[in-house]
Short mmCIF file of C-alpha atoms in Angstrom, two decimals:
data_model
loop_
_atom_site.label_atom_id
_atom_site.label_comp_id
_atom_site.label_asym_id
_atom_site.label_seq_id
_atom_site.Cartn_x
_atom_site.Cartn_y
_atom_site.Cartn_z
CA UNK A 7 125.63 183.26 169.44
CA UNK A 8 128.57 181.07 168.25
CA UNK A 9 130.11 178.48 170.70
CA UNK A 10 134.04 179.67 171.01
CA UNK A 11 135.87 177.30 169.25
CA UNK A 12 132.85 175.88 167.50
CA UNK A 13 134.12 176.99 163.85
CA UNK A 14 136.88 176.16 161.96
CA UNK A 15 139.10 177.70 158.95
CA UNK A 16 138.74 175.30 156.32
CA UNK A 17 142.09 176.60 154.88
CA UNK A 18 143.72 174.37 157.92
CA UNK A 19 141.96 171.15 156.48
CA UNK A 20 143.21 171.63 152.90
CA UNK A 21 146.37 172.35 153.82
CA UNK A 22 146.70 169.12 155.90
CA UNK A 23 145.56 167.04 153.25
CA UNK A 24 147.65 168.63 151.01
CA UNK A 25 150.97 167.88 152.91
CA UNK A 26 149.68 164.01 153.54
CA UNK A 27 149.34 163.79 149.86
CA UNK A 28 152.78 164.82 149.57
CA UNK A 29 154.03 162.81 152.12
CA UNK A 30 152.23 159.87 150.13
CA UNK A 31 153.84 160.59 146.85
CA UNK A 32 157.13 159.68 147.96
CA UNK A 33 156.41 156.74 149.79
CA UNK A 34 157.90 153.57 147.31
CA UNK A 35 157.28 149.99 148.56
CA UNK A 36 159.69 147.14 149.61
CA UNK A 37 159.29 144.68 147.35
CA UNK A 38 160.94 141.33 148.88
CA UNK A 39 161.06 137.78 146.90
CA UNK A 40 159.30 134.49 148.10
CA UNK A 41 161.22 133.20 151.05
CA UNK A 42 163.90 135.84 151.01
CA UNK A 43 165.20 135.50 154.71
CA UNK A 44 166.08 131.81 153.49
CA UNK A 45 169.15 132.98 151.83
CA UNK A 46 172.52 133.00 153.57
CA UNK A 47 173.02 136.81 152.16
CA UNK A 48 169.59 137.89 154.41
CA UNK A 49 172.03 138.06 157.69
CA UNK A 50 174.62 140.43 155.61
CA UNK A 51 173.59 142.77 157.86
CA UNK A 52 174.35 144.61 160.88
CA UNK A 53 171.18 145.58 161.52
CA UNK A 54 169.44 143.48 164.86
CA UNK A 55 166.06 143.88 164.25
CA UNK A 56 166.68 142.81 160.42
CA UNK A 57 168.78 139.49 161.66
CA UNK A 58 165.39 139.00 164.01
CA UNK A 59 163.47 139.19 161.43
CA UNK A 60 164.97 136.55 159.40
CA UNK A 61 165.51 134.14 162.05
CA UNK A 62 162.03 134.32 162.83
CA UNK A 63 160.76 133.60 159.34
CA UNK A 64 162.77 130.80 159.18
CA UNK A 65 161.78 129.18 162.66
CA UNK A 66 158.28 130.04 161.44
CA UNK A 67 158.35 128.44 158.23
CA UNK A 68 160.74 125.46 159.84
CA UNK A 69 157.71 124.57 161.93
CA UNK A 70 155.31 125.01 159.51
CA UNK A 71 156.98 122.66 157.50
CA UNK A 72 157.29 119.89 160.41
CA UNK A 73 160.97 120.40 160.68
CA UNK A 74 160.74 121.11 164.38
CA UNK A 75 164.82 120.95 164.81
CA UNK A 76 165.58 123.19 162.33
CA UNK A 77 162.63 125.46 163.55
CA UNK A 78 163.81 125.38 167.37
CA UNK A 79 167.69 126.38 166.38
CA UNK A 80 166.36 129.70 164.54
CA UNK A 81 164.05 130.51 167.39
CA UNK A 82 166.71 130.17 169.71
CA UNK A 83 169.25 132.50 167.65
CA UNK A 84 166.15 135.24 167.32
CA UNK A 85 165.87 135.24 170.76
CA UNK A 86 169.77 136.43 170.96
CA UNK A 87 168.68 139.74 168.38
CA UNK A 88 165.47 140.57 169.93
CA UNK A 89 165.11 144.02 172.25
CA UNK A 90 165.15 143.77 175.52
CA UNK A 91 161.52 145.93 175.47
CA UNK A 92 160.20 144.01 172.77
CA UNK A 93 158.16 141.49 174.29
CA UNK A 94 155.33 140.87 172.34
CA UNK A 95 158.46 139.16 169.81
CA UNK A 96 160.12 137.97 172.81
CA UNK A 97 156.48 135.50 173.91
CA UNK A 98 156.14 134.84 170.12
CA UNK A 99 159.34 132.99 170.09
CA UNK A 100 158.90 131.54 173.28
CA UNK A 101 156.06 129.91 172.62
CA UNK A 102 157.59 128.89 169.36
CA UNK A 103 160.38 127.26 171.44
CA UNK A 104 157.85 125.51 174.21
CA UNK A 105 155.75 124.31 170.94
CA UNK A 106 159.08 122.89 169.21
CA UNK A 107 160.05 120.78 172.14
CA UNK A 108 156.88 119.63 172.58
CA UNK A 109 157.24 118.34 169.23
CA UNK A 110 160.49 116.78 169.76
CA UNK A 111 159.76 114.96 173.00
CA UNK A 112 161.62 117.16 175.51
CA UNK A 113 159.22 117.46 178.09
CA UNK A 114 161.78 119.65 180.42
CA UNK A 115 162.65 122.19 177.94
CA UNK A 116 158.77 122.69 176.37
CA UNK A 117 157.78 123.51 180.33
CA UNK A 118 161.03 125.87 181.00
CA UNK A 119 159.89 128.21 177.94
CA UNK A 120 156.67 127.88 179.36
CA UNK A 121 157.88 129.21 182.94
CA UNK A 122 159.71 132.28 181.37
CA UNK A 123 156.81 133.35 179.62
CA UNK A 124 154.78 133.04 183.41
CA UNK A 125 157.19 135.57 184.35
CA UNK A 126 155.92 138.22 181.92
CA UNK A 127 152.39 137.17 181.90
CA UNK A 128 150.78 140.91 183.16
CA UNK A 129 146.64 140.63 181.60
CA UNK A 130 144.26 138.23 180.85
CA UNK A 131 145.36 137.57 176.82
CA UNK A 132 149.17 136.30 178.43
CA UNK A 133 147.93 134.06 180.62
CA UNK A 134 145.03 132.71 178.75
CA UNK A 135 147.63 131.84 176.02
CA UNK A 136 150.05 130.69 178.72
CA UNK A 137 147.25 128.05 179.90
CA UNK A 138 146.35 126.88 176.69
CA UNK A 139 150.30 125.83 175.52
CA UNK A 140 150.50 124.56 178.75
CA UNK A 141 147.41 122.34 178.34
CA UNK A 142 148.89 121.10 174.86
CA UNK A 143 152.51 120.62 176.19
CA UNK A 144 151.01 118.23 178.88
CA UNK A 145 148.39 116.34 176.78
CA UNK A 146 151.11 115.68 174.29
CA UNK A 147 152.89 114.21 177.24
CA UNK A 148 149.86 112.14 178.73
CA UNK A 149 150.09 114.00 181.76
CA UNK A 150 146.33 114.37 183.06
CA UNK A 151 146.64 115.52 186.23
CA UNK A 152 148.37 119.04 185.62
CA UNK A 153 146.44 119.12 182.36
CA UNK A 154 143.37 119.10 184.54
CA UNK A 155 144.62 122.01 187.10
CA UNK A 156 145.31 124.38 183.57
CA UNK A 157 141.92 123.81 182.66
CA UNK A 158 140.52 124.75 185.96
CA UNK A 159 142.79 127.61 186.03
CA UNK A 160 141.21 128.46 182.43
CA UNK A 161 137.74 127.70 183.89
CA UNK A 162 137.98 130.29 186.75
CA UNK A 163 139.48 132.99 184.30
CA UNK A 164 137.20 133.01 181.71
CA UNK A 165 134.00 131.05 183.25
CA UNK A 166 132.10 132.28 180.85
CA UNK A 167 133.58 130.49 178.10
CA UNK A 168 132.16 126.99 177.17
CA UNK A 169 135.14 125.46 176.02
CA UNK A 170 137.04 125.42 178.77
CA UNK A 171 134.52 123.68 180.85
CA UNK A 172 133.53 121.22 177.71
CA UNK A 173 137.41 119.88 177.54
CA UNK A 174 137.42 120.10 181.49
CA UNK A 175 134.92 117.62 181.89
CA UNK A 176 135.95 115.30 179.48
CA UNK A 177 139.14 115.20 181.22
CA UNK A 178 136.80 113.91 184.10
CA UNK A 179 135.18 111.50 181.89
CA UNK A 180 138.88 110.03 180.79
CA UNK A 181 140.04 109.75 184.56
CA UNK A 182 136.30 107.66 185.32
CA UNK A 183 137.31 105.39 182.21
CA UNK A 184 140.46 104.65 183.38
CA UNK A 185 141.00 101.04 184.49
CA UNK A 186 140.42 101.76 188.69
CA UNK A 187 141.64 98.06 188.94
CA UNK A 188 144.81 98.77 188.24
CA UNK A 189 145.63 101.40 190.86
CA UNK A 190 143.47 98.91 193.11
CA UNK A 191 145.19 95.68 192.88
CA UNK A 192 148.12 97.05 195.06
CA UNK A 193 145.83 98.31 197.96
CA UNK A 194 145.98 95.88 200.92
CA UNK A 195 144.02 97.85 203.66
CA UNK A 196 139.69 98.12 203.41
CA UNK A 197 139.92 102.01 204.04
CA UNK A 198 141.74 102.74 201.03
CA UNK A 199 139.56 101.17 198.50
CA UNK A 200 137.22 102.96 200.10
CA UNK A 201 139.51 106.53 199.58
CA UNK A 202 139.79 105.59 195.95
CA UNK A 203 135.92 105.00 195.71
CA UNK A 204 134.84 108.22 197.24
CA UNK A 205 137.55 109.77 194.87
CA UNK A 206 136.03 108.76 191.98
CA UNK A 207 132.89 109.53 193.29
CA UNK A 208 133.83 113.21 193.54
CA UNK A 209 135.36 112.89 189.89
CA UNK A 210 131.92 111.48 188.52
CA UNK A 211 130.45 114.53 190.18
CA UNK A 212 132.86 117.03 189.33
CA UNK A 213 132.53 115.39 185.16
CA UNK A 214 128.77 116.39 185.83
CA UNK A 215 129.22 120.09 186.96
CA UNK A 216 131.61 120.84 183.86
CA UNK A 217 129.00 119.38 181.34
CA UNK A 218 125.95 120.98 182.93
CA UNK A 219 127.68 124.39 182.69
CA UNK A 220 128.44 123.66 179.09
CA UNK A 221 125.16 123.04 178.50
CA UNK A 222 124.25 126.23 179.97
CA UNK A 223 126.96 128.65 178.40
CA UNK A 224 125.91 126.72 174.83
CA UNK A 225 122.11 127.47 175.19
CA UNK A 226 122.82 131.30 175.92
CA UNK A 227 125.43 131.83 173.24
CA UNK A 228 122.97 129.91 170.36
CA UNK A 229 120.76 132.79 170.61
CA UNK A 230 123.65 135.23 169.03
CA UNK A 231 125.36 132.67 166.85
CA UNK A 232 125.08 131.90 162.86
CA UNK A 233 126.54 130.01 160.36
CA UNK A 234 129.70 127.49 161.27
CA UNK A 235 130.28 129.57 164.29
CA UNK A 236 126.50 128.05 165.57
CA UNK A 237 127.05 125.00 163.74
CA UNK A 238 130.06 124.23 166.03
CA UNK A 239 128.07 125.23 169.17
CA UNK A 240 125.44 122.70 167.90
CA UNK A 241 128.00 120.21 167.86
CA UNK A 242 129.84 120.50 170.86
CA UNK A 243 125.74 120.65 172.57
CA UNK A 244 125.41 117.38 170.67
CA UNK A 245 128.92 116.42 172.61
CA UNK A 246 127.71 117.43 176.47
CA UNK A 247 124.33 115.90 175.92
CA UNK A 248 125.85 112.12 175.31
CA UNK A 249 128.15 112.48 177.75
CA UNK A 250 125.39 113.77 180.47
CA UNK A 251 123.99 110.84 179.58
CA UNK A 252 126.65 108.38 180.18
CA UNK A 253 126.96 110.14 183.71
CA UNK A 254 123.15 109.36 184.31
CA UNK A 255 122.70 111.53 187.04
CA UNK A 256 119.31 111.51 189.37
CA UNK A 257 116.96 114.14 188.05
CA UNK A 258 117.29 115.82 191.63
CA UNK A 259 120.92 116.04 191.06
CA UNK A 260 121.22 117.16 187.64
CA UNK A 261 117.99 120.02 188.55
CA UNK A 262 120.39 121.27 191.59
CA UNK A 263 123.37 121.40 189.58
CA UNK A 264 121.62 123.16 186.59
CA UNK A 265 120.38 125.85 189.29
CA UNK A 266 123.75 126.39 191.10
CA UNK A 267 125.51 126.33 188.22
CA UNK A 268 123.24 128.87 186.23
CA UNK A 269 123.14 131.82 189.34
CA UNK A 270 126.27 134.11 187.95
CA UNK A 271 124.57 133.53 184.82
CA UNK A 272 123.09 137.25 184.19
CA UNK A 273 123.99 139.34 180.70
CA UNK A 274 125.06 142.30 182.41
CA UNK A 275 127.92 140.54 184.11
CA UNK A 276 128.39 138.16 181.40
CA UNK A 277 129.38 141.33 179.83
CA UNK A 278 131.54 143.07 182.08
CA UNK A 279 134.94 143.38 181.56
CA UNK A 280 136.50 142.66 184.92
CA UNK A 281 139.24 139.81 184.81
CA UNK A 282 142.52 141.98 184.24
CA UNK A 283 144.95 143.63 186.49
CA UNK A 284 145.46 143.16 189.88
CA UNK A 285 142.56 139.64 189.14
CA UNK A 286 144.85 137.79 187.56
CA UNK A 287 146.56 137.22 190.76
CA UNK A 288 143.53 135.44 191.92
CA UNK A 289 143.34 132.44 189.40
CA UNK A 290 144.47 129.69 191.13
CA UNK A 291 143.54 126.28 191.88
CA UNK A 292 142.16 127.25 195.82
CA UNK A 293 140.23 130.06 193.75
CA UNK A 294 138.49 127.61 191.43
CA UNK A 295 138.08 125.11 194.04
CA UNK A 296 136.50 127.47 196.73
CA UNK A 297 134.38 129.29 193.66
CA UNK A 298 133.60 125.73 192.06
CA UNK A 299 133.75 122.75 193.46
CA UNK A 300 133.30 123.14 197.19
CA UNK A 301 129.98 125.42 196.59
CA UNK A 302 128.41 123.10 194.12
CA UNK A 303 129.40 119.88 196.15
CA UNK A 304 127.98 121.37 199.01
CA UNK A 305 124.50 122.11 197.21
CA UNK A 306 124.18 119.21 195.12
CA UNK A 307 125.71 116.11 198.09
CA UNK A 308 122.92 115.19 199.60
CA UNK A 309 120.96 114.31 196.15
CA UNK A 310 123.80 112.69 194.51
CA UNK A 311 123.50 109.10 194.04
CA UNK A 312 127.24 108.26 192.80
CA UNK A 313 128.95 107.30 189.84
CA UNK A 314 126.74 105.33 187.17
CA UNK A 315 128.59 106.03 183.62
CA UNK A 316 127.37 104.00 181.22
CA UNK A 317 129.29 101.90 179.23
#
């Protein structure tokens, strides 16, 4: 007995692959010369999407070039021509923009393209991208602190990610090599030499946790990697062992941090694809402190014996 619907005419496959081939036959290329949107008769048109085209070549290959000026002006007049429900464009030339003043010095402007592009960010690719130009905007800048909450905010959306947590703690490691003299000599009261002592105890801990869950996200993802991919990982290994050793934790304290640090560590979550949607609402600096810090602090305290980075 035959399945109804479980045969087919094979007249109606012919005669589809007959019309595609027709379809096909007519179908004659653009051909476009090398740089064509450079030329002044490229906006002769009245056509918006064309003139966003060619003002986003141009900013393109203005900042390609190093000519960030030059690169930021044609962003800035694509962003006049582009569609109102075009927004994968629309974050393209943002970013552009943030990346161009970043460039050219102007702190203020770089983190105000940044902000409109928050305002869009609706899944985890947006504001993974939004974190990482933020990250670059403010390390061009010098400024560690906010650099520091990105990262975390990277950290607690993607925790499964090594590199995150690799240039997390050695923001750690520059904040312990930082002069502490400096901020000292100013203090005049006992109690808060003591505050800035217990702070950098907490950062010497904190540098500890972010390497020891390097190391851990490294080992598993070894197993799966090959060629310059595993080379890297081999490298950056390389990177978190010295610096683990500079730390010079207790043996205790590095053993509790390697077990606290290692419990979400389980394939079949590893694999699950959960941080979207309504989760995105969720990474946040309390998040990652509550998920992070506080927890591990609280299990590792009591067997730390305090900042000893070697020199």
């Amino acid at each position: 007995m035959e399945i109804i619907g479980s045969t087919f005419d094979d007249s109606v496959f012919s005669e589809a692959r007959e019309r595609l081939c027709a379809s096909l036959s007519s179908y004659n290329a653009k051909l476009c010369e090398a740089e064509w949107f450079c030329e002044s008769a490229a906006l002769d048109t009245d056509d918006p999407l064309e003139k966003q085209k060619v003002f986003k070549f141009r900013g393109d290959l203005a900042f390609r070039q190093g000519n960030y000026q030059r690169a930021l002006d044609a962003y800035s007049s694509c962003l006049q021509w582009i569609a109102d429900n075009n927004l994968t464009i629309r974050r393209d030339v943002l970013e552009g923009m943030a990346r161009c003043c970043t460039r050219l010095g102007r702190r203020e402007q770089a983190l105000e393209a940044a902000e409109l592009l928050s305002k869009e960010a609706s899944n985890t690719c947006h504001l993974t991208s939004l974190l990482l130009l933020k990250v670059s905007i403010y390390q061009h800048f010098g400024s560690v602190r906010p650099q520091m909450s990105c990262l975390q905010q990277l950290c607690s959306l993607l925790p499964f990610n090594p590199w995150h947590w690799l240039s997390l703690g050695q923001m750690c490691l520059q904040l312990l090599d930082s002069d502490p003299n400096t901020e000292r000599a100013s203090e005049a009261e006992a109690d808060q030499k003591g505050a800035a002592e217990r702070a950098e105890d907490r950062v010497w801990l904190r540098a500890c946790i972010c390497f020891v869950r390097t190391r851990l996200l490294l080992r598993l993802l070894r197993q799966q990697q090959s060629s310059f991919v595993a080379q890297r990982s081999e490298k950056a290994l390389q990177v978190t062992e010295e610096a683990l050793q500079r730390l010079n934790p207790k043996e205790t304290t590095l053993q509790a941090l390697t077990e606290v640090m290692s419990e979400d560590l389980i394939p079949e979550k590893m694999r699950e694809d959960y941080q979207d949607g309504e989760s995105l609402t969720c990474v946040c600096l309390q998040s990652f402190n509550e998920r992070w810090w506080k927890s591990v602090l609280l299990a590792a305290v009591l067997q730390t014996d305090g900042p000893r980075v070697k020199s």
